[in-house]
PDB file of C-alpha atoms in Angstrom:
ATOM      1  CA  MET J   1      -7.842  32.591   7.222  1.00 40.00           C
ATOM      2  CA  ALA J   2      -4.590  32.102   5.247  1.00 44.00           C
ATOM      3  CA  ASP J   3      -1.496  31.854   7.611  1.00 42.00           C
ATOM      4  CA  GLY J   4       0.087  29.092   5.860  1.00 45.00           C
ATOM      5  CA  LEU J   5      -0.398  26.267   8.400  1.00 43.00           C
ATOM      6  CA  ASN J   6      -4.588  26.709   9.180  1.00 41.00           C
ATOM      7  CA  ASP J   7      -5.550  27.387   5.202  1.00 40.00           C
ATOM      8  CA  ASP J   8      -7.778  26.124   3.671  1.00 41.00           C
ATOM      9  CA  ARG J   9      -6.257  24.659   0.773  1.00 37.00           C
ATOM     10  CA  ASP J  10      -4.091  22.199   4.215  1.00 39.00           C
ATOM     11  CA  VAL J  11      -7.656  21.842   5.772  1.00 36.00           C
ATOM     12  CA  ARG J  12      -8.701  20.511   2.601  1.00 35.00           C
ATOM     13  CA  ASN J  13      -6.039  18.375   2.997  1.00 39.00           C
ATOM     14  CA  GLY J  14      -6.276  16.847   6.136  1.00 41.00           C
ATOM     15  CA  TRP J  15      -3.344  18.887   7.958  1.00 41.00           C
ATOM     16  CA  ASN J  16      -4.665  21.841   9.934  1.00 43.00           C
ATOM     17  CA  GLY J  17      -1.482  22.529  11.857  1.00 45.00           C
ATOM     18  CA  SER J  18      -1.258  20.121  15.116  1.00 44.00           C
ATOM     19  CA  LEU J  19      -1.016  16.890  13.136  1.00 45.00           C
ATOM     20  CA  GLU J  20      -4.622  16.642  13.873  1.00 43.00           C
ATOM     21  CA  TYR J  21      -6.831  15.381  10.549  1.00 40.00           C
ATOM     22  CA  LEU J  22      -9.780  16.963  10.011  1.00 43.00           C
ATOM     23  CA  PRO J  23     -11.743  15.575   6.886  1.00 45.00           C
ATOM     24  CA  PRO J  24     -12.328  16.505   3.719  1.00 45.00           C
ATOM     25  CA  LYS J  25     -14.587  19.423   3.389  1.00 46.00           C
ATOM     26  CA  ALA J  26     -17.565  19.155   1.117  1.00 46.00           C
ATOM     27  CA  ASP J  27     -16.580  19.695  -2.108  1.00 45.00           C
ATOM     28  CA  THR J  28     -17.305  23.698  -3.602  1.00 47.00           C
ATOM     29  CA  GLY J  29     -18.200  22.111  -7.604  1.00 47.00           C
ATOM     30  CA  SER J  30     -14.448  22.704  -8.745  1.00 45.00           C
ATOM     31  CA  ASN J  31     -13.564  19.217  -8.693  1.00 43.00           C
ATOM     32  CA  VAL J  32     -16.822  17.867  -9.817  1.00 45.00           C
ATOM     33  CA  GLY J  33     -16.144  14.346 -11.717  1.00 48.00           C
ATOM     34  CA  ARG J  34     -12.287  14.643 -11.294  1.00 42.00           C
ATOM     35  CA  LYS J  35     -10.557  11.736 -10.339  1.00 54.00           C
ATOM     36  CA  ARG J  36      -7.410  12.312 -10.332  1.00 52.00           C
ATOM     37  CA  VAL J  37      -5.563  13.093  -6.763  1.00 58.00           C
ATOM     38  CA  THR J  38      -3.562  15.944  -8.609  1.00 70.00           C
ATOM     39  CA  ASP J  39      -2.378  18.053 -11.983  1.00 79.00           C
ATOM     40  CA  TYR J  40       0.859  15.762 -12.593  1.00 84.00           C
ATOM     41  CA  THR J  41      -0.208  12.110 -11.173  1.00 81.00           C
ATOM     42  CA  PRO J  42      -2.449   9.623 -13.108  1.00 82.00           C
ATOM     43  CA  GLU J  43      -5.737   8.755 -12.798  1.00 82.00           C
ATOM     44  CA  GLY J  44      -5.838   6.112  -9.811  1.00 79.00           C
ATOM     45  CA  ARG J  45      -2.880   6.799  -8.594  1.00 80.00           C
ATOM     46  CA  HIS J  46      -1.232   8.199  -4.920  1.00 80.00           C
ATOM     47  CA  SER J  47       1.580  10.720  -4.453  1.00 85.00           C
ATOM     48  CA  VAL J  48       3.657   7.873  -3.713  1.00 89.00           C
ATOM     49  CA  THR J  49       3.944   4.681  -4.986  1.00 91.00           C
ATOM     50  CA  PRO J  50       6.244   1.814  -3.259  1.00 94.00           C
ATOM     51  CA  ARG J  51       8.512   0.106  -5.828  1.00 94.00           C
ATOM     52  CA  LEU J  52       9.897  -3.598  -5.102  1.00 96.00           C
ATOM     53  CA  ILE J  53      13.322  -4.301  -7.302  1.00 96.00           C
ATOM     54  CA  THR J  54      13.964  -8.037  -7.813  1.00 95.00           C
ATOM     55  CA  PRO J  55      15.554 -10.083 -10.589  1.00 93.00           C
ATOM     56  CA  ASP J  56      12.629 -12.233  -9.823  1.00 94.00           C
ATOM     57  CA  VAL J  57       9.518 -10.022 -10.818  1.00 95.00           C
ATOM     58  CA  ALA J  58       7.450 -13.185 -12.242  1.00 96.00           C
ATOM     59  CA  GLU J  59       7.374 -15.253  -9.525  1.00 96.00           C
ATOM     60  CA  LEU J  60       7.023 -11.959  -7.074  1.00 97.00           C
ATOM     61  CA  VAL J  61       4.111 -11.089  -8.614  1.00 97.00           C
ATOM     62  CA  ASP J  62       2.814 -14.293  -8.457  1.00 97.00           C
ATOM     63  CA  PHE J  63       3.113 -14.777  -5.031  1.00 98.00           C
ATOM     64  CA  MET J  64       1.437 -11.082  -4.706  1.00 98.00           C
ATOM     65  CA  ARG J  65      -1.559 -12.153  -6.695  1.00 97.00           C
ATOM     66  CA  ALA J  66      -2.132 -15.848  -4.863  1.00 97.00           C
ATOM     67  CA  VAL J  67      -1.915 -13.929  -1.562  1.00 98.00           C
ATOM     68  CA  PHE J  68      -3.150 -10.611  -1.700  1.00 98.00           C
ATOM     69  CA  ASP J  69      -5.346 -11.229  -4.557  1.00 97.00           C
ATOM     70  CA  ALA J  70      -3.332  -8.957  -6.325  1.00 97.00           C
ATOM     71  CA  GLN J  71      -4.328  -7.024  -9.921  1.00 97.00           C
ATOM     72  CA  GLY J  72      -2.475  -7.097 -12.848  1.00 94.00           C
ATOM     73  CA  ASP J  73      -0.110  -8.840 -14.705  1.00 90.00           C
ATOM     74  CA  TYR J  74       4.150  -9.340 -15.463  1.00 91.00           C
ATOM     75  CA  VAL J  75       4.866  -7.499 -19.319  1.00 89.00           C
ATOM     76  CA  PRO J  76       8.763  -8.453 -19.435  1.00 87.00           C
ATOM     77  CA  GLU J  77      10.387  -4.978 -20.146  1.00 86.00           C
ATOM     78  CA  ARG J  78       8.221  -2.835 -18.117  1.00 91.00           C
ATOM     79  CA  PRO J  79       7.428  -2.160 -14.634  1.00 94.00           C
ATOM     80  CA  ALA J  80       4.463  -4.654 -13.175  1.00 96.00           C
ATOM     81  CA  GLU J  81       2.392  -1.974 -11.737  1.00 95.00           C
ATOM     82  CA  LEU J  82      -0.142  -4.542  -8.984  1.00 96.00           C
ATOM     83  CA  ARG J  83      -3.435  -2.454  -7.310  1.00 96.00           C
ATOM     84  CA  ILE J  84      -4.186  -4.513  -3.540  1.00 96.00           C
ATOM     85  CA  GLY J  85      -7.304  -3.212  -2.219  1.00 93.00           C
ATOM     86  CA  ASP J  86      -7.125   0.948  -3.135  1.00 92.00           C
ATOM     87  CA  SER J  87      -3.378   1.155  -3.748  1.00 94.00           C
ATOM     88  CA  ILE J  88      -0.063   0.208  -6.269  1.00 95.00           C
ATOM     89  CA  ILE J  89       2.493  -1.541  -5.592  1.00 96.00           C
ATOM     90  CA  MET J  90       5.010  -1.639  -8.439  1.00 95.00           C
ATOM     91  CA  VAL J  91       8.274  -4.526  -9.067  1.00 96.00           C
ATOM     92  CA  SER J  92      10.527  -4.406 -11.435  1.00 96.00           C
ATOM     93  CA  ASP J  93      14.266  -5.500 -11.928  1.00 94.00           C
ATOM     94  CA  GLY J  94      15.866  -2.080 -12.284  1.00 92.00           C
ATOM     95  CA  GLY J  95      16.604  -2.363 -15.491  1.00 90.00           C
ATOM     96  CA  GLY J  96      20.427  -3.310 -14.635  1.00 86.00           C
ATOM     97  CA  ILE J  97      21.558  -0.120 -12.513  1.00 93.00           C
ATOM     98  CA  ARG J  98      18.970  -0.308  -9.617  1.00 93.00           C
ATOM     99  CA  PRO J  99      19.745  -2.897  -6.532  1.00 93.00           C
ATOM    100  CA  SER J 100      17.286  -5.016  -5.069  1.00 93.00           C
ATOM    101  CA  MET J 101      15.080  -3.583  -2.594  1.00 91.00           C
ATOM    102  CA  PRO J 102      12.684  -5.644  -0.411  1.00 92.00           C
ATOM    103  CA  GLY J 103       9.741  -3.011   1.232  1.00 96.00           C
ATOM    104  CA  PHE J 104       8.306  -3.515   4.712  1.00 98.00           C
ATOM    105  CA  PHE J 105       4.419  -2.970   3.338  1.00 97.00           C
ATOM    106  CA  TYR J 106       1.138  -2.687   6.441  1.00 97.00           C
ATOM    107  CA  LEU J 107      -1.298  -4.557   4.504  1.00 96.00           C
ATOM    108  CA  TYR J 108      -5.277  -4.714   5.099  1.00 97.00           C
ATOM    109  CA  VAL J 109      -7.311  -7.135   4.193  1.00 97.00           C
ATOM    110  CA  PRO J 110     -10.052  -9.080   4.844  1.00 97.00           C
ATOM    111  CA  ASP J 111      -9.725 -11.250   6.365  1.00 98.00           C
ATOM    112  CA  THR J 112      -5.807 -11.803   8.604  1.00 98.00           C
ATOM    113  CA  ASP J 113      -5.760 -15.720   9.640  1.00 98.00           C
ATOM    114  CA  ALA J 114      -6.643 -16.636   5.755  1.00 98.00           C
ATOM    115  CA  THR J 115      -4.482 -14.243   4.161  1.00 98.00           C
ATOM    116  CA  PHE J 116      -1.703 -15.323   6.289  1.00 98.00           C
ATOM    117  CA  GLN J 117      -2.228 -19.533   5.640  1.00 98.00           C
ATOM    118  CA  ALA J 118      -2.433 -18.549   1.463  1.00 98.00           C
ATOM    119  CA  ALA J 119       1.164 -17.098   2.699  1.00 98.00           C
ATOM    120  CA  ILE J 120       2.694 -19.622   4.282  1.00 98.00           C
ATOM    121  CA  SER J 121       1.718 -21.908   1.893  1.00 98.00           C
ATOM    122  CA  ALA J 122       2.504 -19.675  -1.302  1.00 98.00           C
ATOM    123  CA  GLY J 123       6.443 -20.162   0.602  1.00 98.00           C
ATOM    124  CA  ALA J 124       6.195 -17.816   2.784  1.00 98.00           C
ATOM    125  CA  VAL J 125       7.702 -17.327   6.594  1.00 98.00           C
ATOM    126  CA  ALA J 126       6.096 -16.421   9.094  1.00 98.00           C
ATOM    127  CA  ILE J 127       7.334 -13.797  11.669  1.00 98.00           C
ATOM    128  CA  GLU J 128       4.224 -12.957  13.729  1.00 98.00           C
ATOM    129  CA  LEU J 129       1.681 -15.084  14.136  1.00 98.00           C
ATOM    130  CA  PRO J 130      -1.568 -13.573  13.653  1.00 98.00           C
ATOM    131  CA  GLY J 131      -3.646 -11.656  16.843  1.00 98.00           C
ATOM    132  CA  ASP J 132      -5.381  -9.344  17.838  1.00 96.00           C
ATOM    133  CA  MET J 133      -3.800  -5.678  18.432  1.00 95.00           C
ATOM    134  CA  PRO J 134      -4.833  -3.367  21.441  1.00 94.00           C
ATOM    135  CA  TRP J 135      -5.829  -0.597  18.562  1.00 94.00           C
ATOM    136  CA  GLY J 136      -7.710  -2.680  17.120  1.00 95.00           C
ATOM    137  CA  ASP J 137      -6.306  -4.680  14.558  1.00 97.00           C
ATOM    138  CA  ARG J 138      -5.808  -8.394  14.086  1.00 98.00           C
ATOM    139  CA  ARG J 139      -2.533  -8.918  12.979  1.00 98.00           C
ATOM    140  CA  ALA J 140       0.923 -11.163  10.917  1.00 98.00           C
ATOM    141  CA  THR J 141       3.880 -10.999   9.777  1.00 98.00           C
ATOM    142  CA  VAL J 142       5.256 -12.579   6.727  1.00 98.00           C
ATOM    143  CA  ALA J 143       8.663 -12.243   5.373  1.00 98.00           C
ATOM    144  CA  ASP J 144       9.118 -13.976   1.671  1.00 98.00           C
ATOM    145  CA  ARG J 145      11.656 -15.428   0.215  1.00 97.00           C
ATOM    146  CA  TRP J 146      12.397 -11.992  -1.670  1.00 96.00           C
ATOM    147  CA  GLY J 147      12.841 -10.026   1.295  1.00 96.00           C
ATOM    148  CA  ASN J 148       9.870  -8.173   2.151  1.00 98.00           C
ATOM    149  CA  LEU J 149       8.050  -8.083   5.042  1.00 98.00           C
ATOM    150  CA  TRP J 150       3.757  -7.998   4.712  1.00 98.00           C
ATOM    151  CA  GLN J 151       2.348  -7.000   8.296  1.00 98.00           C
ATOM    152  CA  ILE J 152      -1.277  -8.940   7.218  1.00 98.00           C
ATOM    153  CA  ALA J 153      -3.767  -6.758   9.302  1.00 98.00           C
ATOM    154  CA  THR J 154      -7.863  -6.780   9.295  1.00 98.00           C
ATOM    155  CA  TYR J 155      -9.607  -3.604  11.882  1.00 97.00           C
ATOM    156  CA  LEU J 156     -11.788  -4.888  14.074  1.00 95.00           C
ATOM    157  CA  GLY J 157     -12.004  -2.306  15.748  1.00 89.00           C
ATOM    158  CA  VAL J 158     -11.461  -1.354  19.037  1.00 78.00           C
ATOM    159  CA  GLY J 159     -12.118  -3.787  21.831  1.00 62.00           C
ATOM    160  CA  GLY J 160     -12.461  -5.788  18.667  1.00 51.00           C
TER     161      GLY J 160
END
């Protein structure tokens, strides 16, 4: 039914008009082998990509690689694209036209406690010590020296 809220396109994308997530429908063959989210997004990218602006790109990239096992390299005069798990974060100096801009991220990692310790060892400051949340995450929060906040979580399951 194409009523604007519940048509196949919206339901296939997880939206059914009531803020209830529905899993994607089985592929009918039209998207077999397709790796792009949309026709206007590069392969492997999501529709939204966070970007941090800092005058100290190389050191922030080093921090992210050491603490979050981010994959990617700093190349001068272009944004660094770092993959953490299945997500990409861009880091750049803003090209002299954008001000420094920290971010606040919620990251799922395999081991909250180990990642928290790695962040502290790399110079981050503890904001929230590791603890179990009622919704099933084990979570901690750190602030890096660039002003970014990182909530580090591992999903343990409800009752974890």
